[in-house]
Short mmCIF file of C-alpha atoms in Angstrom, two decimals:
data_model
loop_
_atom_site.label_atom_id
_atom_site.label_comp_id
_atom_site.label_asym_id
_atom_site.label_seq_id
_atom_site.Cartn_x
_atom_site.Cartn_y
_atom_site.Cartn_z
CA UNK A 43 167.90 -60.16 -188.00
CA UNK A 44 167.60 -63.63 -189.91
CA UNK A 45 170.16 -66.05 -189.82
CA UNK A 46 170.70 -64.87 -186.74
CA UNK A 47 173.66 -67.12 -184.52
CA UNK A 48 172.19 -67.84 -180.70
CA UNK A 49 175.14 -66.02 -178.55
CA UNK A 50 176.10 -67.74 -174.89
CA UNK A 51 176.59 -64.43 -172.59
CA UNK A 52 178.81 -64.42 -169.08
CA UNK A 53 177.44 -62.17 -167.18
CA UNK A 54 179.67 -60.29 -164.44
CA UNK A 55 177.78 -57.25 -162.26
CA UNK A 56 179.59 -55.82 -159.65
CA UNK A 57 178.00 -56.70 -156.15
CA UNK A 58 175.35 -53.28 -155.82
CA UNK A 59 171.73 -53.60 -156.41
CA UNK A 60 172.25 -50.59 -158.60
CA UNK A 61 174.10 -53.05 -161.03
CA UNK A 62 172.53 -55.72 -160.57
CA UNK A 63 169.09 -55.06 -161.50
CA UNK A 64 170.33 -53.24 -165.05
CA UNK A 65 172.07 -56.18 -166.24
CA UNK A 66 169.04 -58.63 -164.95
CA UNK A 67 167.21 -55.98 -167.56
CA UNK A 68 169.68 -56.56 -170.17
CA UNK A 69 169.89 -60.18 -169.63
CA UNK A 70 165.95 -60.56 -170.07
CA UNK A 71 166.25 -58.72 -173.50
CA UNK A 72 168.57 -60.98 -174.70
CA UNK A 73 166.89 -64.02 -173.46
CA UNK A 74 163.66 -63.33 -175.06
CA UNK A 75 165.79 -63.21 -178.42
CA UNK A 76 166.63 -66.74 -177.50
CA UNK A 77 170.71 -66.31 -176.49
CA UNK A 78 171.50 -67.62 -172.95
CA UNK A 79 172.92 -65.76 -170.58
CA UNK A 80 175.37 -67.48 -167.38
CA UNK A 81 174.87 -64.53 -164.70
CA UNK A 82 176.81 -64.83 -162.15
CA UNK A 83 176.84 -63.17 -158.02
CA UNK A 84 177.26 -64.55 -155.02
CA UNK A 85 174.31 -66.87 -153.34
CA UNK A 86 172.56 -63.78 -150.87
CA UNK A 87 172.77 -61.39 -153.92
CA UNK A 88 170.67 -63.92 -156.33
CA UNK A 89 168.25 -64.82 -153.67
CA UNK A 90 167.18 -60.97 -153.44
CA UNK A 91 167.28 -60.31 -157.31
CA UNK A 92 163.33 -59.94 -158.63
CA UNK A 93 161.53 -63.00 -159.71
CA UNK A 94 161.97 -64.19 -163.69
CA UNK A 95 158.83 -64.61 -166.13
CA UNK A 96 158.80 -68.88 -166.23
CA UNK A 97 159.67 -68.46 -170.38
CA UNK A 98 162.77 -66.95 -169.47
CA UNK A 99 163.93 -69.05 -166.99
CA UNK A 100 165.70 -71.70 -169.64
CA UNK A 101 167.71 -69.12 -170.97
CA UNK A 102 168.92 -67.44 -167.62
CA UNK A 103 171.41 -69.86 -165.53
CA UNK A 104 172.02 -68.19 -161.91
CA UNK A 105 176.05 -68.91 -161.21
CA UNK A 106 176.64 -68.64 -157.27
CA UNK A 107 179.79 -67.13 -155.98
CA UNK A 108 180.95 -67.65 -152.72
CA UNK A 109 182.67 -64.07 -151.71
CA UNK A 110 186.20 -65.11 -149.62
CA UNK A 111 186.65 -63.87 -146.46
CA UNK A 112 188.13 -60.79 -145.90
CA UNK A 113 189.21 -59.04 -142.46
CA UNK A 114 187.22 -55.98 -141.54
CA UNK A 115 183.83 -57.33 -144.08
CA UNK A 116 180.74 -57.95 -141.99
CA UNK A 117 179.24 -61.25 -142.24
CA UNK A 118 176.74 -61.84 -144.57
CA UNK A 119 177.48 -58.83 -146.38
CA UNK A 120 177.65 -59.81 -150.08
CA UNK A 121 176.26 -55.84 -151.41
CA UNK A 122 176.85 -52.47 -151.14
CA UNK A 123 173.22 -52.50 -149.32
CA UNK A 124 174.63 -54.73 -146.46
CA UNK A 125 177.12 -52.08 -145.58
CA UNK A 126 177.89 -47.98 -144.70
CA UNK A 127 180.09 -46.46 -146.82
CA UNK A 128 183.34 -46.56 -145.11
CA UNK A 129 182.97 -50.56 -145.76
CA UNK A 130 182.47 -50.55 -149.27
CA UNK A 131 185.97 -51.00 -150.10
CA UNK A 132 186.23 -54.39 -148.15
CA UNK A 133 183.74 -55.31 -150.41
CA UNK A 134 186.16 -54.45 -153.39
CA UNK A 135 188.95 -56.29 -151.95
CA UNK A 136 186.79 -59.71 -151.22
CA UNK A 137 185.29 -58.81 -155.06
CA UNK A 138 188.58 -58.80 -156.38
CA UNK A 139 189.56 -62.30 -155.32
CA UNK A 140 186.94 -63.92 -157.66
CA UNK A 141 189.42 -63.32 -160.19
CA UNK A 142 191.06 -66.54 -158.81
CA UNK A 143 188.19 -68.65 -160.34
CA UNK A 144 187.50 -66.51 -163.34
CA UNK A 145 190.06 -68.66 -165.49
CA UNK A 146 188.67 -72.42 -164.91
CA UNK A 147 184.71 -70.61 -165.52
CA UNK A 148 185.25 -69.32 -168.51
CA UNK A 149 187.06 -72.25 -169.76
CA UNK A 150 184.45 -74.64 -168.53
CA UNK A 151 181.16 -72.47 -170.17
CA UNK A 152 183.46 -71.18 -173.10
CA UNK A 153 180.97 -68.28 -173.55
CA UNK A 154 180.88 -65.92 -176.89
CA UNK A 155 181.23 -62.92 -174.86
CA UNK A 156 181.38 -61.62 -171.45
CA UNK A 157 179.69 -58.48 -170.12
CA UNK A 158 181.30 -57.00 -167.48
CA UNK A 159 181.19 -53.91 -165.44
CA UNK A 160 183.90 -51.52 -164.35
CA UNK A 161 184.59 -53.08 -160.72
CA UNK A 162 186.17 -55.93 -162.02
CA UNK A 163 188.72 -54.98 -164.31
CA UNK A 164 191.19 -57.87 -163.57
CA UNK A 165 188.64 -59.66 -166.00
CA UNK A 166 190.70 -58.23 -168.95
CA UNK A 167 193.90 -60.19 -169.13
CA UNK A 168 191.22 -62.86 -168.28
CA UNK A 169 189.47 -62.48 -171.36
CA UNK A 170 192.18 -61.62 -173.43
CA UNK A 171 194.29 -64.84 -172.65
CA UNK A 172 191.33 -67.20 -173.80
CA UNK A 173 190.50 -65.07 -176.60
CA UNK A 174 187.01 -64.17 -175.71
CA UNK A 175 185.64 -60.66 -176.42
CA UNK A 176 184.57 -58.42 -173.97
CA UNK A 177 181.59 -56.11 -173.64
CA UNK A 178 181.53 -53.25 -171.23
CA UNK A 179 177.96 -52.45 -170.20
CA UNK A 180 177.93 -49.41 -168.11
CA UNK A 181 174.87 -48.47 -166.10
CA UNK A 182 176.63 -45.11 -165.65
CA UNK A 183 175.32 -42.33 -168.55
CA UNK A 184 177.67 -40.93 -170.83
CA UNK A 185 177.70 -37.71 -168.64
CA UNK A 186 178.99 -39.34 -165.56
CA UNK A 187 181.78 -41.72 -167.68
CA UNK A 188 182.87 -38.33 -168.92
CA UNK A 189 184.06 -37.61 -165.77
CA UNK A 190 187.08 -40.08 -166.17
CA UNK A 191 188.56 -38.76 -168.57
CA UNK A 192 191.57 -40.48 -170.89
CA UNK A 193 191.89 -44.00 -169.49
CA UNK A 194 195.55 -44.01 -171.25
CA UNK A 195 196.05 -41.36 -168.73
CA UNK A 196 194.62 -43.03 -166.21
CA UNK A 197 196.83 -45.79 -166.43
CA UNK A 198 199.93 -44.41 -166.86
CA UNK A 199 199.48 -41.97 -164.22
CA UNK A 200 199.28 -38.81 -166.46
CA UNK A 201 196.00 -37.43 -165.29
CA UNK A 202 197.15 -34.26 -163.91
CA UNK A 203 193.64 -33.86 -161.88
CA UNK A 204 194.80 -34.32 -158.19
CA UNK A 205 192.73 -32.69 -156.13
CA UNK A 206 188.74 -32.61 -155.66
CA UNK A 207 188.41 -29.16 -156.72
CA UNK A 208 189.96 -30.35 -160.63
CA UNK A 209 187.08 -32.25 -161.42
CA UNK A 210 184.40 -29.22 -160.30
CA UNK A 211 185.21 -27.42 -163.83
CA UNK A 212 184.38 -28.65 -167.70
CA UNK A 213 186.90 -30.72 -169.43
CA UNK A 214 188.87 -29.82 -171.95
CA UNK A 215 187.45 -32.71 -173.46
CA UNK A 216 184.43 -31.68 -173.44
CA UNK A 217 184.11 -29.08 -176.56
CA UNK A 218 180.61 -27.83 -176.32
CA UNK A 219 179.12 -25.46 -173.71
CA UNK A 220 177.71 -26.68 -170.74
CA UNK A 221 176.89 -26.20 -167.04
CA UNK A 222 177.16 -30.14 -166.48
CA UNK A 223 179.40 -30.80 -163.64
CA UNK A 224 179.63 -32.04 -160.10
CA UNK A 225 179.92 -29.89 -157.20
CA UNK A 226 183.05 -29.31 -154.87
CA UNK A 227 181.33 -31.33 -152.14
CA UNK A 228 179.84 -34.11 -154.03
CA UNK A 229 183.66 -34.60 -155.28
CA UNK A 230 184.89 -34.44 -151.86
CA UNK A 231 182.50 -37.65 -150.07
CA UNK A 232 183.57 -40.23 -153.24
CA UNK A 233 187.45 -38.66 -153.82
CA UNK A 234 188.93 -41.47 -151.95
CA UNK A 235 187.21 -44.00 -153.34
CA UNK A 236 187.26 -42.36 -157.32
CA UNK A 237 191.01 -41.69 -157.15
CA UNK A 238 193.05 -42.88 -154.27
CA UNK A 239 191.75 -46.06 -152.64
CA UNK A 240 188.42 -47.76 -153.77
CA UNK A 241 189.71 -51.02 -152.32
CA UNK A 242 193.02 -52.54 -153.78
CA UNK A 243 193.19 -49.64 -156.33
CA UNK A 244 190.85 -46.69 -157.09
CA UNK A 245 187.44 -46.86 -158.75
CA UNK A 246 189.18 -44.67 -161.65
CA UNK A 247 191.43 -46.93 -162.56
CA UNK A 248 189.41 -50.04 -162.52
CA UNK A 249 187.18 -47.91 -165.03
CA UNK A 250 190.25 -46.68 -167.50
CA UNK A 251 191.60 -50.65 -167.42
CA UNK A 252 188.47 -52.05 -167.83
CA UNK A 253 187.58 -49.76 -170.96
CA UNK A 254 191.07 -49.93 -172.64
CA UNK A 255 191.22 -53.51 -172.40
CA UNK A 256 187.34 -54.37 -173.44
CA UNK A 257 185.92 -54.79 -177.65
CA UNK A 258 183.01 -52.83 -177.10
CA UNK A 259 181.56 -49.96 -174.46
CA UNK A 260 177.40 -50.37 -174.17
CA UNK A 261 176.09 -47.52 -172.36
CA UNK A 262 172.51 -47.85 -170.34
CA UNK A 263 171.68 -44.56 -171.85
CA UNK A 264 169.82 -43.26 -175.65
CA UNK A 265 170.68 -40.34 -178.24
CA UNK A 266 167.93 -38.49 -177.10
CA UNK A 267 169.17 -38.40 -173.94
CA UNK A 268 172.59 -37.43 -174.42
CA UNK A 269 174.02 -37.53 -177.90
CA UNK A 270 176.53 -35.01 -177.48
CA UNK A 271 177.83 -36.37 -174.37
CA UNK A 272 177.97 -40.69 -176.05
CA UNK A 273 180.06 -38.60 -179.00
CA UNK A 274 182.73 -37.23 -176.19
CA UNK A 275 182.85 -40.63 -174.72
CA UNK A 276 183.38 -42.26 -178.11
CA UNK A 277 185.99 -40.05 -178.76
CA UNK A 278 187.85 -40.43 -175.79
CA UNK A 279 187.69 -44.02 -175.38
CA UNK A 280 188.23 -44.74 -179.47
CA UNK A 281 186.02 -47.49 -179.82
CA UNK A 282 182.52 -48.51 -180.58
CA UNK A 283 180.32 -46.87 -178.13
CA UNK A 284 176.71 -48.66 -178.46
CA UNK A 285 173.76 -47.43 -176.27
CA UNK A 286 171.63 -50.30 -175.23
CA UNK A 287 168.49 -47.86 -174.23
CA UNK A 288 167.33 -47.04 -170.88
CA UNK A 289 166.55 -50.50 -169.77
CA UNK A 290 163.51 -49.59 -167.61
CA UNK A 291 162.93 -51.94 -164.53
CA UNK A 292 160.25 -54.41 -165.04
CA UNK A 293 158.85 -57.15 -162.68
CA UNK A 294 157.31 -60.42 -163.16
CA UNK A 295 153.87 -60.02 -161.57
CA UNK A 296 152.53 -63.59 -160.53
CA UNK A 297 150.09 -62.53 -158.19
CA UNK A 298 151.50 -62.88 -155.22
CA UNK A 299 152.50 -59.07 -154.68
CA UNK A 300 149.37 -57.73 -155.11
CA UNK A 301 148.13 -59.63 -152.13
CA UNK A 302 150.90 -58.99 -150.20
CA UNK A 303 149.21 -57.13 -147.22
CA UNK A 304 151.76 -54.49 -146.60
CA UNK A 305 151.53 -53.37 -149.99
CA UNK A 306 147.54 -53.32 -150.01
CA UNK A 307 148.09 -51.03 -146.55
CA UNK A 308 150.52 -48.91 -148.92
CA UNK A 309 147.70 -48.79 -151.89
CA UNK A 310 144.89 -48.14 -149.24
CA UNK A 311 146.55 -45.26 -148.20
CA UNK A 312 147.62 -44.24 -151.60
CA UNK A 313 144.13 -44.32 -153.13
CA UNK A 314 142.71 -41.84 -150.43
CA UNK A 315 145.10 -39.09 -151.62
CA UNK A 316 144.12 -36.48 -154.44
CA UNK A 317 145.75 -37.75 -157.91
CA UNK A 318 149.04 -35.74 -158.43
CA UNK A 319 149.12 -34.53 -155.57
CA UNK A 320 151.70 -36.70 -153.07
CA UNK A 321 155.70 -36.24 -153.10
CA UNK A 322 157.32 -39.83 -153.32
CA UNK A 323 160.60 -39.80 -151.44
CA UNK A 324 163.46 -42.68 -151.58
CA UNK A 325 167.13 -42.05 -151.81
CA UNK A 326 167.84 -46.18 -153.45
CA UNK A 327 169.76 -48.65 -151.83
CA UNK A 328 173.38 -47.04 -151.87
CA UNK A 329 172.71 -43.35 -150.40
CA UNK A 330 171.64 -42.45 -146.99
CA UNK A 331 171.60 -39.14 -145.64
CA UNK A 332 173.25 -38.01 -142.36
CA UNK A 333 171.51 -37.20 -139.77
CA UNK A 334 171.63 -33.20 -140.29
CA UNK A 335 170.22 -33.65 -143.71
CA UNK A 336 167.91 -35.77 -142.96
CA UNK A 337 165.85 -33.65 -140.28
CA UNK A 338 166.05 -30.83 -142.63
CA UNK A 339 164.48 -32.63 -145.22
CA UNK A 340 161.54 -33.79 -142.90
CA UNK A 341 161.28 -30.34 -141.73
CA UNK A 342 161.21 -29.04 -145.15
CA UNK A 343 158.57 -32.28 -145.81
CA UNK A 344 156.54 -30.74 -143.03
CA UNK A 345 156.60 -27.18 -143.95
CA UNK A 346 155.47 -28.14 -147.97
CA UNK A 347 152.28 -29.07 -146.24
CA UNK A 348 151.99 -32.09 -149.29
CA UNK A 349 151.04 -35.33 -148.55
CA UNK A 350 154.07 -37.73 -148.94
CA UNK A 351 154.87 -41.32 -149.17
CA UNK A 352 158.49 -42.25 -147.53
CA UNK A 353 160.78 -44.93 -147.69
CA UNK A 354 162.55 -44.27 -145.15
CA UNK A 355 166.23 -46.45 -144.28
CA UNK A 356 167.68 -45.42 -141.33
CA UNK A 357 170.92 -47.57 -141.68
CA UNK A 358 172.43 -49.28 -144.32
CA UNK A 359 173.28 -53.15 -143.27
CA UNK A 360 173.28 -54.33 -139.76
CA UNK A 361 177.40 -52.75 -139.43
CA UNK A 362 176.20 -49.39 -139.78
CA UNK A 363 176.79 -47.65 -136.33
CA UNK A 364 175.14 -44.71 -137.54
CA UNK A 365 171.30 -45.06 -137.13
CA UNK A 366 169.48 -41.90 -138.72
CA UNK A 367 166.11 -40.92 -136.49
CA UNK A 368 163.06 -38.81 -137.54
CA UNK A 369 162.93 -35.27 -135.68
CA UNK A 370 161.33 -35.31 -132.48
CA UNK A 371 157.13 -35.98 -132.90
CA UNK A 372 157.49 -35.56 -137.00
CA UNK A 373 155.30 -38.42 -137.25
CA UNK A 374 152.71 -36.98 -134.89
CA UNK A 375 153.10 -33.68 -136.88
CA UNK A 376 152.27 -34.91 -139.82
CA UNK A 377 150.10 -37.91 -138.87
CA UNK A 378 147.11 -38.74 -141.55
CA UNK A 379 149.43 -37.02 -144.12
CA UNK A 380 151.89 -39.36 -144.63
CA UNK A 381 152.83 -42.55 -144.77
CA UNK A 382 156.51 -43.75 -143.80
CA UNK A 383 158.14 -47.10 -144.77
CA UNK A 384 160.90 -48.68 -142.57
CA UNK A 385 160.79 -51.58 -144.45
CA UNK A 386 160.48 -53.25 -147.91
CA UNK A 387 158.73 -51.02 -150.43
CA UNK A 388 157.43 -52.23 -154.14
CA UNK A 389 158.93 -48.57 -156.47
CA UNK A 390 157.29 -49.91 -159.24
CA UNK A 391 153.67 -49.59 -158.24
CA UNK A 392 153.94 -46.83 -156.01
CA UNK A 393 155.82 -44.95 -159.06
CA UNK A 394 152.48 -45.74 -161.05
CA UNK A 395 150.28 -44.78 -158.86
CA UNK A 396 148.06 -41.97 -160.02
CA UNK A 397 148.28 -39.92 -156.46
CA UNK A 398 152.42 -39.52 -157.20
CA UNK A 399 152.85 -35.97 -158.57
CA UNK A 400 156.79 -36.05 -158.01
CA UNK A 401 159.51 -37.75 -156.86
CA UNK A 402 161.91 -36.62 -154.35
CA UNK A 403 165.26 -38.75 -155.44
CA UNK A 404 169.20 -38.59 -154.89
CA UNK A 405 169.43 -38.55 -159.04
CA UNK A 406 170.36 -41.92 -159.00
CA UNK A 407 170.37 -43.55 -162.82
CA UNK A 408 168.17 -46.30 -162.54
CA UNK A 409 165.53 -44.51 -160.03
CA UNK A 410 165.75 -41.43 -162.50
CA UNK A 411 165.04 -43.99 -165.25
CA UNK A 412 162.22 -45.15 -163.30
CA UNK A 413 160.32 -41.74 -162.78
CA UNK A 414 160.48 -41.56 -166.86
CA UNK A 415 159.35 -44.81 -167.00
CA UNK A 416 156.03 -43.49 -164.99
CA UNK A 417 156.01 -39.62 -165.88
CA UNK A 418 156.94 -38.71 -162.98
CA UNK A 419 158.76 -35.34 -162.25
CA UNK A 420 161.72 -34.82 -160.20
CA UNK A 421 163.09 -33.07 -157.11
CA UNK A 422 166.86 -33.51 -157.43
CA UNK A 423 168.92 -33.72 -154.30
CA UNK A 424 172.17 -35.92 -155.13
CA UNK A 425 174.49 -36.73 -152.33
CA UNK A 426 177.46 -38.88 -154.30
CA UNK A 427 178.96 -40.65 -156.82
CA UNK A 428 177.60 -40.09 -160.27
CA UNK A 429 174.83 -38.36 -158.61
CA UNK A 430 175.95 -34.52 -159.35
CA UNK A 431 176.45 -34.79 -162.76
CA UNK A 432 173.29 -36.88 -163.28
CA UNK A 433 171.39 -33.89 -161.36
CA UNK A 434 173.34 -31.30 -163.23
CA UNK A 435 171.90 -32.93 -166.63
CA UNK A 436 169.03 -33.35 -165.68
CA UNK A 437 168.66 -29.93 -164.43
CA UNK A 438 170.44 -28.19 -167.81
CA UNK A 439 167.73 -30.07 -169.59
CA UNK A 440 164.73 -29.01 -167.52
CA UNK A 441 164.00 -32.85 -166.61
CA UNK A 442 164.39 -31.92 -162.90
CA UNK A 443 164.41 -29.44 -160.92
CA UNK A 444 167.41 -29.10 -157.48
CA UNK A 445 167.12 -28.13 -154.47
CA UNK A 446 169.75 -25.56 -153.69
CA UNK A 447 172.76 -26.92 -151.83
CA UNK A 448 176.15 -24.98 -150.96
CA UNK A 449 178.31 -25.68 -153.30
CA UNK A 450 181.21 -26.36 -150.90
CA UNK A 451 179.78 -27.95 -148.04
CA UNK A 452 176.27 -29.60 -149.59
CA UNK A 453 174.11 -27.64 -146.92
CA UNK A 454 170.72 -26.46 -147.91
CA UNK A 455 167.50 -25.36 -145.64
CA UNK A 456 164.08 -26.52 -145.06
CA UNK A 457 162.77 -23.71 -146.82
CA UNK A 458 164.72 -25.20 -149.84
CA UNK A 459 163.03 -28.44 -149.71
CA UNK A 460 159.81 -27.23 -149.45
CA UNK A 461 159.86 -24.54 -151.94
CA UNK A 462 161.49 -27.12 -154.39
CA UNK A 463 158.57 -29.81 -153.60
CA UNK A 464 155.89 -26.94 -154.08
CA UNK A 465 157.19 -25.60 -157.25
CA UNK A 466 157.47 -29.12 -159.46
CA UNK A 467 154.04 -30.65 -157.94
CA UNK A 468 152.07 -27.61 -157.36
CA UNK A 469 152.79 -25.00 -159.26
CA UNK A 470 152.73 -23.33 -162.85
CA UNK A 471 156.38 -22.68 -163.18
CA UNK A 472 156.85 -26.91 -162.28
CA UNK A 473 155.00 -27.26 -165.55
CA UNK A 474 157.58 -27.60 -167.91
CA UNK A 475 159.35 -30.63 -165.57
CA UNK A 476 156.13 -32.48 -165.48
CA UNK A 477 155.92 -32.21 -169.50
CA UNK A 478 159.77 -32.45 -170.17
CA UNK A 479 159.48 -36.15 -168.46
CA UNK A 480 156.41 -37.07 -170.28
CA UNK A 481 158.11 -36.69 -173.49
CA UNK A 482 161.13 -38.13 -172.27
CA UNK A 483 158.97 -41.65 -171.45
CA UNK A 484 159.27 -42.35 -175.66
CA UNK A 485 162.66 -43.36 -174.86
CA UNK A 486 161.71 -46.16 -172.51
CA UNK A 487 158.65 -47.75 -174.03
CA UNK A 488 159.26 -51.14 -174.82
CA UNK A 489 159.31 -50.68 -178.80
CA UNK A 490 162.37 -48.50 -178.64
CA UNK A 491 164.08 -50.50 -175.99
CA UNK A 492 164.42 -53.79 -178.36
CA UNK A 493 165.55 -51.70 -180.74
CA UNK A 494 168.61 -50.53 -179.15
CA UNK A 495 169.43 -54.26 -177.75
CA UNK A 496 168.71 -55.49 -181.79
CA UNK A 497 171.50 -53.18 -182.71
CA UNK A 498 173.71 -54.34 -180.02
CA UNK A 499 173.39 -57.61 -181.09
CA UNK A 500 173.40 -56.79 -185.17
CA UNK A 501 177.13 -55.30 -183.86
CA UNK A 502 177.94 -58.41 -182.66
CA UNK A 503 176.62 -60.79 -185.29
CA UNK A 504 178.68 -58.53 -188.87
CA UNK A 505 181.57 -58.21 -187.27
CA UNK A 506 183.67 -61.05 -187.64
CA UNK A 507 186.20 -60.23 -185.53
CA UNK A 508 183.56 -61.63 -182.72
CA UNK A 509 183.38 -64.73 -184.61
CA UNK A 510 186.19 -66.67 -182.88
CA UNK A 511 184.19 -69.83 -182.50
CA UNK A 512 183.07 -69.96 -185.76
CA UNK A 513 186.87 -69.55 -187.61
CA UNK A 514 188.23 -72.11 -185.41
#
């Protein structure tokens, strides 16, 4: 890429952790390619983000964003992490009245493009009014955008799916053969939220505006991946689909964390256990299980008779009501073979620790992403959102393996847990998940990675469409 124009990014993540941290990703890869990037949250949500490497720092502006006050919002929540569930949509609706200062910001950094995510979709006539063009960078796969269907549709009201049940079967979209699809009672938690009311309007629709009205879709996914599925989306959203890669985590490691103390506890304990042989279990920031699932997955912990590391969240945000306890004397149980964590937890270097042998996850993107990233092998048990149809790819492609679950009401057994955790970490028919992710980990390693970003921005640089600045 000679010749090659410096491009002044806005960056716009909506307010989860789960966001967040992808577009940090994406905004390091362009900053070590020398464009700046204006990334903008509110003032709690930058002080948790990771740490930058110091030669990145010039190129990375952090934009504060005080949220406005909205009835029923807890205080200090400024992420989906601060809250349960049933809050989430205050969230939206306090989200939704940045737009108000969207107009003077761009203005005043005039930036070549803006990346923005599918939350705020008010961004469009935004954009469109001073002229600047728009990148969609979705952190959702291909498989899970799929899911929306038509946004013309969408918009217009035509999409004839109205009940959770219609989105449990393959779209007639979707022209190839294929098992991927969410289940009746995954559909049911998020329906609200996906098509009726995920704040001031539903999360479908602030996907379908935000993907008619944008120049160009990037996708935090590969080809290798999911080719077939980036081809549907491309054909239902008729415009330049570009996958950016799988944008790996990565941390800036100054020291400092590897004499943190609770972490050396963690290690301590870690480096005592047989290599391969301990189940890893975290369900990210945004999921927490009920209370009913939760003691059956301890009990089904217990009866694998594998060691086990847990982070373990028994609420999310100080408004949660709901506090989720440990069965009865679990801990005394299974005392000396594991180790439970209440509090904060470094993923990174537990993930690449040699005494992980699988990874018990909710088939969340980026902590999927992350188990490739460390070849580890998974133990799928999704509870919402893009979850199911993460898990059901994964599983069609024999990258994870599920623990059974009734289809209608999500219920499963302890014997399901532990039979699950026993197959993919102990035995001989778990071999082909323990390869499959190995030779899935070519599509993170840091070579291929660039390349996907350099293509992004070779898009951006020969079409002169994106050359506003320049013509005027």
């Amino acid at each position: 890429m000679s010749d090659v124009k410096n491009f002044h990014f806005f960056m716009f993540p909506w307010l989860a952790f789960g966001h967040m941290i992808p577009y940090l990703e994406l905004a390091k890869l362009l900053a070590k390619k020398g464009h700046k990037i204006s990334f903008f949250s509110t003032p709690k949500n930058i002080q948790r983000l990771p740490k930058l490497p110091p030669n990145l720092k010039p190129k990375i502006e952090f934009i504060t964003l005080q949220l406005p006050h909205v009835e029923n919002l807890p205080e200090n929540a400024e992420a989906t992490i601060d809250l349960p569930y049933n809050k989430v949509r205050y969230l939206k609706i306090a989200f939704d009245k940045l737009q108000e200062s969207m107009p003077k910001l761009i203005e005043t950094l005039s930036p070549d493009f803006v990346i923005q995510d599918f939350a705020s979709y008010w961004l469009v006539p935004i954009t469109k009014k001073s002229q600047t063009p728009t990148i969609y960078f979705s952190i959702f796969p291909a498989t899970g955008l799929s899911m929306g269907g038509d946004p013309s549709s969408i918009i217009i009201g035509d999409d004839d799916r109205v009940k959770p049940e219609d989105f449990t079967v393959k779209p007639k979209w979707v022209p190839f053969e294929t098992n991927v699809r969410p289940s009746f009672y995954q559909i049911q938690r998020m329906f609200n939220d996906l098509v009726i009311d995920g704040g001031n309007v539903s999360d479908i629709y602030r996907l379908a505006v935000t993907v008619k009205g944008v120049d160009v879709v990037a996708i935090r996914s590969c080809y290798e991946f999911e080719g077939e599925w980036l081809q549907v989306i491309e054909n239902l959203y008729e415009k330049e689909i570009i996958p950016i890669g799988l944008l790996p985590t990565t941390s800036y490691d100054d020291g400092e964390e590897d004499n943190n103390e609770t972490w050396l506890e963690m290690k301590a304990w870690l480096d005592m256990q047989q290599k391969g042989s301990v189940v890893y279990i975290a369900f990210g920031s945004e999921t927490k299980p009920s209370q009913d699932e939760l003691t059956i997955i301890a009990l089904g912990l217990e009866l694998s008779n594998l060691p086990f590391f847990w982070v373990f969240r028994q609420q999310r945000g100080c408004a949660d009501s709901e506090v989720i306890e440990l069965p009865e004397q679990f801990e005394e149980r299974t005392n000396g073979r594991g180790f439970i964590c209440t509090s904060w937890a470094p993923q990174l270097k537990i993930l690449n620790h040699e005494s992980i042998g699988g990874f018990l996850t909710h088939s969340g993107w980026s902590s999927v992403i992350e188990a490739v990233q460390f070849e580890k092998p998974l133990i799928l048990l999704p509870f919402l959102a893009d979850q199911g149809m993460i898990c059901s790819h994964l599983t069609e492609k024999k990258l994870g393996y599920p623990i059974f679950r009734n289809e209608l009401d999500g219920s499963f057994t302890k014997e399901c847990v532990a039979e699950s955790l026993r197959l993919v970490i102990v035995e001989e028919k778990g071999k082909i998940y323990r390869q499959n992710v190995k030779e899935m980990k070519e599509s993170c390693s840091k070579d291929v990675q660039q390349r996907f970003v350099d293509n992004l921005l070779d898009y951006l640089q020969s079409h002169k469409r994106f050359q506003r600045r320049e013509s005027n």
